[in-house]
Amino acid sequence: MTRNELLFYNEYEQFYAMAAQSQAFHKFCRDACGQDFSQDGFSDIAQVDMILQHIPSGDDVHILDIGCGNGKMLGYLQERTGAFIHGFDFSSSAISHAQRLHPIRSDFRVGVMGQTEYPANSFDVIISMDTMYFAPDMTAFVGQIRSWLKADGVFFAGYQEGDVVPRTQDAERSLLAGALRANGMDYQVTDITRQTFELLKKKRGAALAHKDEFIAEGNGMWFDMLMLQTECAQREYHEFAAEMARYIFTAVK
């Protein structure tokens, strides 16, 4: 399968080109999520800061971000910890920006989940924020992640149900939980569905606040996308939670 046959490939190429030049989108990310990480998913600064507690101190710490986009989240983690940062993404536009934005102590490469390889026992922390559902075989890919982790390494994943993958009854019945169990990984789960609902409402308000700027830039289609993405938060919370869920998984070997 070529990269342009992958899910949302062309859309992400356009998205990262827009994120690189749009001041409206920069302001939107800052206002909605607390920091501009060029978020297309549902990660705000509070979720990203949860990763920090799992990053050890030292000069030889390595972090991998699966689906790293333009590397802004990794850049933030590097600023806070001094770690060597690694990331791969199927978007060549995103990787080009990541290499330019974060050239020091970094390795960014174009890659596809299930086809990209790293040596065993390479990483202290591996991150997946809204990307695990792109794996063609989630159980096999979790096996790769397990092999890439150092003995005391941590896998940190933000995982959403109800959009790309169906909503299951609870986190324990999710595809990711099943893949972790199949690979013998111990894990903990935090349900952040309520926080996600509130974040979506905040994102909608931030998008509306910058609507005129999006349109003036010629990026009205991205404003429309944000309106569509956050429409589900216009309902009551119990209706939202019946169809959508979001979890933070932390897993170890």
Short mmCIF file of C-alpha atoms in Angstrom, two decimals:
data_model
loop_
_atom_site.label_atom_id
_atom_site.label_comp_id
_atom_site.label_asym_id
_atom_site.label_seq_id
_atom_site.Cartn_x
_atom_site.Cartn_y
_atom_site.Cartn_z
CA MET A 1 0.00 0.00 0.00
CA THR A 2 1.38 3.42 -0.95
CA ARG A 3 1.24 6.30 1.52
CA ASN A 4 -1.38 8.21 -0.48
CA GLU A 5 -3.70 5.20 -0.14
CA LEU A 6 -3.61 5.41 3.65
CA LEU A 7 -6.47 6.79 5.74
CA PHE A 8 -6.67 10.62 5.54
CA TYR A 9 -3.22 10.90 3.90
CA ASN A 10 -4.10 13.72 1.48
CA GLU A 11 -6.10 15.54 4.15
CA TYR A 12 -3.14 15.49 6.55
CA GLU A 13 -0.76 16.75 3.89
CA GLN A 14 -3.08 19.74 3.40
CA PHE A 15 -3.59 20.14 7.14
CA TYR A 16 0.11 20.46 7.99
CA ALA A 17 0.68 22.85 5.12
CA MET A 18 -2.10 25.02 6.58
CA ALA A 19 -0.81 24.70 10.17
CA ALA A 20 2.63 25.93 9.09
CA GLN A 21 1.33 29.28 7.84
CA SER A 22 -1.99 30.01 9.56
CA GLN A 23 -1.93 32.55 12.40
CA ALA A 24 -5.62 31.88 12.97
CA PHE A 25 -4.93 28.19 13.60
CA HIS A 26 -1.98 29.04 15.86
CA LYS A 27 -4.24 31.28 17.97
CA PHE A 28 -7.01 28.68 17.97
CA CYS A 29 -4.67 25.95 19.31
CA ARG A 30 -3.29 28.28 21.97
CA ASP A 31 -6.75 29.39 23.14
CA ALA A 32 -8.43 25.98 22.99
CA CYS A 33 -5.63 23.69 24.14
CA GLY A 34 -3.25 25.91 26.09
CA GLN A 35 -0.38 25.52 23.60
CA ASP A 36 0.03 25.26 19.85
CA PHE A 37 0.96 21.65 19.07
CA SER A 38 -0.91 21.82 15.73
CA GLN A 39 -3.51 19.55 17.31
CA ASP A 40 -5.89 17.83 14.96
CA GLY A 41 -7.09 15.48 17.71
CA PHE A 42 -8.10 16.08 21.29
CA SER A 43 -4.86 16.60 23.21
CA ASP A 44 -4.59 19.70 25.35
CA ILE A 45 -1.67 20.87 27.48
CA ALA A 46 -3.01 19.02 30.56
CA GLN A 47 -2.88 15.68 28.73
CA VAL A 48 0.57 16.38 27.30
CA ASP A 49 1.88 17.36 30.73
CA MET A 50 0.78 13.94 32.01
CA ILE A 51 3.59 12.47 29.88
CA LEU A 52 6.25 14.40 31.81
CA GLN A 53 5.92 12.25 34.94
CA HIS A 54 6.99 9.21 32.91
CA ILE A 55 10.14 10.76 31.39
CA PRO A 56 13.23 9.92 33.44
CA SER A 57 16.04 12.39 34.05
CA GLY A 58 19.46 11.94 32.51
CA ASP A 59 21.49 12.62 29.38
CA ASP A 60 20.54 9.45 27.51
CA VAL A 61 16.73 9.62 27.52
CA HIS A 62 14.93 8.84 24.27
CA ILE A 63 11.27 9.53 23.45
CA LEU A 64 9.40 8.26 20.39
CA ASP A 65 6.15 9.81 19.16
CA ILE A 66 4.07 7.60 16.84
CA GLY A 67 2.37 9.88 14.33
CA CYS A 68 4.42 12.86 15.48
CA GLY A 69 3.01 15.37 12.97
CA ASN A 70 5.20 18.45 12.80
CA GLY A 71 6.95 17.56 16.06
CA LYS A 72 5.69 20.47 18.16
CA MET A 73 4.59 18.26 21.04
CA LEU A 74 7.96 16.50 21.06
CA GLY A 75 9.69 19.87 20.95
CA TYR A 76 7.78 20.92 24.07
CA LEU A 77 8.72 17.70 25.88
CA GLN A 78 12.36 18.20 24.87
CA GLU A 79 12.33 21.75 26.23
CA ARG A 80 11.02 20.45 29.55
CA THR A 81 13.33 17.41 29.88
CA GLY A 82 16.29 17.70 27.49
CA ALA A 83 15.48 14.28 26.01
CA PHE A 84 16.51 13.10 22.56
CA ILE A 85 13.30 13.09 20.49
CA HIS A 86 12.28 10.67 17.75
CA GLY A 87 9.15 10.68 15.64
CA PHE A 88 7.63 9.26 12.51
CA ASP A 89 4.57 10.22 10.51
CA PHE A 90 3.13 9.26 7.15
CA SER A 91 2.88 12.93 6.15
CA SER A 92 6.02 14.10 4.36
CA SER A 93 4.85 17.70 4.81
CA ALA A 94 4.64 17.21 8.59
CA ILE A 95 8.08 15.59 8.81
CA SER A 96 9.64 18.35 6.72
CA HIS A 97 8.33 20.91 9.21
CA ALA A 98 9.44 18.79 12.20
CA GLN A 99 12.99 18.52 10.88
CA ARG A 100 13.14 22.27 10.35
CA LEU A 101 11.56 23.21 13.69
CA HIS A 102 13.54 20.79 15.88
CA PRO A 103 16.94 20.00 14.34
CA ILE A 104 18.84 19.36 17.61
CA ARG A 105 18.98 15.93 19.31
CA SER A 106 16.21 14.63 17.10
CA ASP A 107 15.36 12.00 14.49
CA PHE A 108 12.27 12.56 12.38
CA ARG A 109 11.39 10.24 9.54
CA VAL A 110 8.55 9.56 7.13
CA GLY A 111 7.09 6.21 8.09
CA VAL A 112 3.97 4.06 8.24
CA MET A 113 2.74 2.15 11.28
CA GLY A 114 3.56 -1.54 10.94
CA GLN A 115 6.32 -0.84 8.39
CA THR A 116 8.66 1.47 10.33
CA GLU A 117 11.37 -0.26 12.35
CA TYR A 118 13.55 0.72 15.33
CA PRO A 119 16.09 -1.36 17.28
CA ALA A 120 14.84 -3.23 20.33
CA ASN A 121 15.17 -1.57 23.77
CA SER A 122 15.61 1.92 22.30
CA PHE A 123 13.09 4.15 24.08
CA ASP A 124 12.30 5.28 27.60
CA VAL A 125 8.87 6.56 26.57
CA ILE A 126 6.76 5.87 23.48
CA ILE A 127 3.79 8.14 22.84
CA SER A 128 0.70 7.69 20.69
CA MET A 129 -1.83 10.51 20.76
CA ASP A 130 -4.85 9.65 18.61
CA THR A 131 -2.87 7.39 16.28
CA MET A 132 -3.19 3.74 17.36
CA TYR A 133 -6.30 3.17 15.26
CA PHE A 134 -4.25 3.75 12.11
CA ALA A 135 -2.33 0.49 12.72
CA PRO A 136 -3.39 -2.18 10.20
CA ASP A 137 -2.98 -4.80 12.95
CA MET A 138 -3.12 -3.22 16.40
CA THR A 139 -2.01 -6.33 18.29
CA ALA A 140 1.02 -6.82 16.04
CA PHE A 141 1.90 -3.13 16.30
CA VAL A 142 1.69 -3.17 20.11
CA GLY A 143 4.15 -6.06 19.90
CA GLN A 144 6.54 -3.77 18.02
CA ILE A 145 6.08 -1.03 20.60
CA ARG A 146 6.84 -3.49 23.39
CA SER A 147 10.06 -4.54 21.68
CA TRP A 148 11.14 -0.92 21.16
CA LEU A 149 10.70 -0.03 24.85
CA LYS A 150 13.56 -0.30 27.29
CA ALA A 151 13.03 -2.72 30.18
CA ASP A 152 11.57 0.02 32.39
CA GLY A 153 10.02 2.03 29.54
CA VAL A 154 6.47 3.37 29.39
CA PHE A 155 3.94 3.42 26.56
CA PHE A 156 1.59 6.43 26.83
CA ALA A 157 -1.49 6.57 24.59
CA GLY A 158 -4.39 8.96 24.17
CA TYR A 159 -7.12 6.76 22.68
CA GLN A 160 -10.54 7.80 21.42
CA GLU A 161 -13.56 5.72 20.51
CA GLY A 162 -16.64 6.72 18.54
CA ASP A 163 -15.01 8.30 15.50
CA VAL A 164 -12.34 6.22 13.73
CA VAL A 165 -13.08 3.11 15.83
CA PRO A 166 -16.47 2.13 17.30
CA ARG A 167 -17.42 2.92 20.90
CA THR A 168 -17.11 -0.15 23.14
CA GLN A 169 -18.79 -0.67 26.48
CA ASP A 170 -15.73 0.37 28.49
CA ALA A 171 -11.94 0.76 28.27
CA GLU A 172 -11.29 -2.90 29.12
CA ARG A 173 -13.19 -3.98 25.99
CA SER A 174 -11.39 -1.55 23.69
CA LEU A 175 -9.18 -2.77 20.86
CA LEU A 176 -6.15 -1.19 22.51
CA ALA A 177 -6.71 -2.89 25.88
CA GLY A 178 -7.07 -6.21 24.10
CA ALA A 179 -3.85 -5.63 22.14
CA LEU A 180 -1.95 -4.76 25.33
CA ARG A 181 -3.20 -7.90 27.10
CA ALA A 182 -2.34 -10.05 24.09
CA ASN A 183 1.25 -8.79 24.33
CA GLY A 184 1.52 -9.33 28.07
CA MET A 185 1.77 -5.61 28.91
CA ASP A 186 0.54 -4.31 32.26
CA TYR A 187 -1.47 -1.12 31.93
CA GLN A 188 -3.55 1.47 33.72
CA VAL A 189 -6.42 3.46 32.23
CA THR A 190 -7.81 6.91 33.03
CA ASP A 191 -11.20 7.81 31.59
CA ILE A 192 -11.10 11.41 30.35
CA THR A 193 -14.36 11.41 28.41
CA ARG A 194 -15.83 14.26 30.48
CA GLN A 195 -12.67 16.36 30.02
CA THR A 196 -12.81 15.69 26.28
CA PHE A 197 -16.42 16.87 26.13
CA GLU A 198 -15.45 20.11 27.88
CA LEU A 199 -12.42 20.51 25.60
CA LEU A 200 -14.59 20.13 22.50
CA LYS A 201 -16.85 22.93 23.74
CA LYS A 202 -13.78 25.08 24.37
CA LYS A 203 -12.44 24.29 20.89
CA ARG A 204 -15.74 25.33 19.34
CA GLY A 205 -15.68 28.64 21.18
CA ALA A 206 -12.07 29.28 20.17
CA ALA A 207 -12.81 28.47 16.52
CA LEU A 208 -15.75 30.86 16.50
CA ALA A 209 -13.61 33.58 18.08
CA HIS A 210 -11.13 33.32 15.18
CA LYS A 211 -13.64 32.66 12.38
CA ASP A 212 -13.01 35.94 10.58
CA GLU A 213 -9.25 35.37 10.66
CA PHE A 214 -9.60 31.87 9.19
CA ILE A 215 -11.74 33.27 6.38
CA ALA A 216 -9.43 36.24 5.74
CA GLU A 217 -6.51 33.83 5.33
CA GLY A 218 -8.45 31.74 2.84
CA ASN A 219 -8.71 28.93 5.40
CA GLY A 220 -12.47 28.92 5.78
CA MET A 221 -12.60 25.19 5.03
CA TRP A 222 -10.55 24.51 8.17
CA PHE A 223 -12.93 26.60 10.25
CA ASP A 224 -15.78 24.52 8.80
CA MET A 225 -13.87 21.36 9.74
CA LEU A 226 -13.55 22.56 13.34
CA MET A 227 -17.26 23.27 13.45
CA LEU A 228 -18.00 19.76 12.20
CA GLN A 229 -15.48 18.19 14.59
CA THR A 230 -17.00 19.91 17.62
CA GLU A 231 -20.68 19.60 16.71
CA CYS A 232 -21.00 16.51 18.93
CA ALA A 233 -20.35 18.69 22.00
CA GLN A 234 -23.56 20.62 21.33
CA ARG A 235 -25.53 17.77 22.90
CA GLU A 236 -26.01 16.84 26.54
CA TYR A 237 -23.04 15.04 28.09
CA HIS A 238 -24.88 11.73 28.57
CA GLU A 239 -25.74 11.67 24.87
CA PHE A 240 -22.13 12.44 23.94
CA ALA A 241 -20.74 9.75 26.29
CA ALA A 242 -23.10 7.13 24.89
CA GLU A 243 -21.34 7.47 21.53
CA MET A 244 -17.83 8.74 22.35
CA ALA A 245 -15.16 7.87 24.90
CA ARG A 246 -11.56 8.91 25.48
CA TYR A 247 -8.93 7.21 27.62
CA ILE A 248 -5.32 7.65 28.64
CA PHE A 249 -3.47 4.33 28.70
CA THR A 250 -0.07 3.91 30.35
CA ALA A 251 1.54 0.51 29.84
CA VAL A 252 4.82 -1.22 30.72
CA LYS A 253 6.52 -4.43 29.67
#
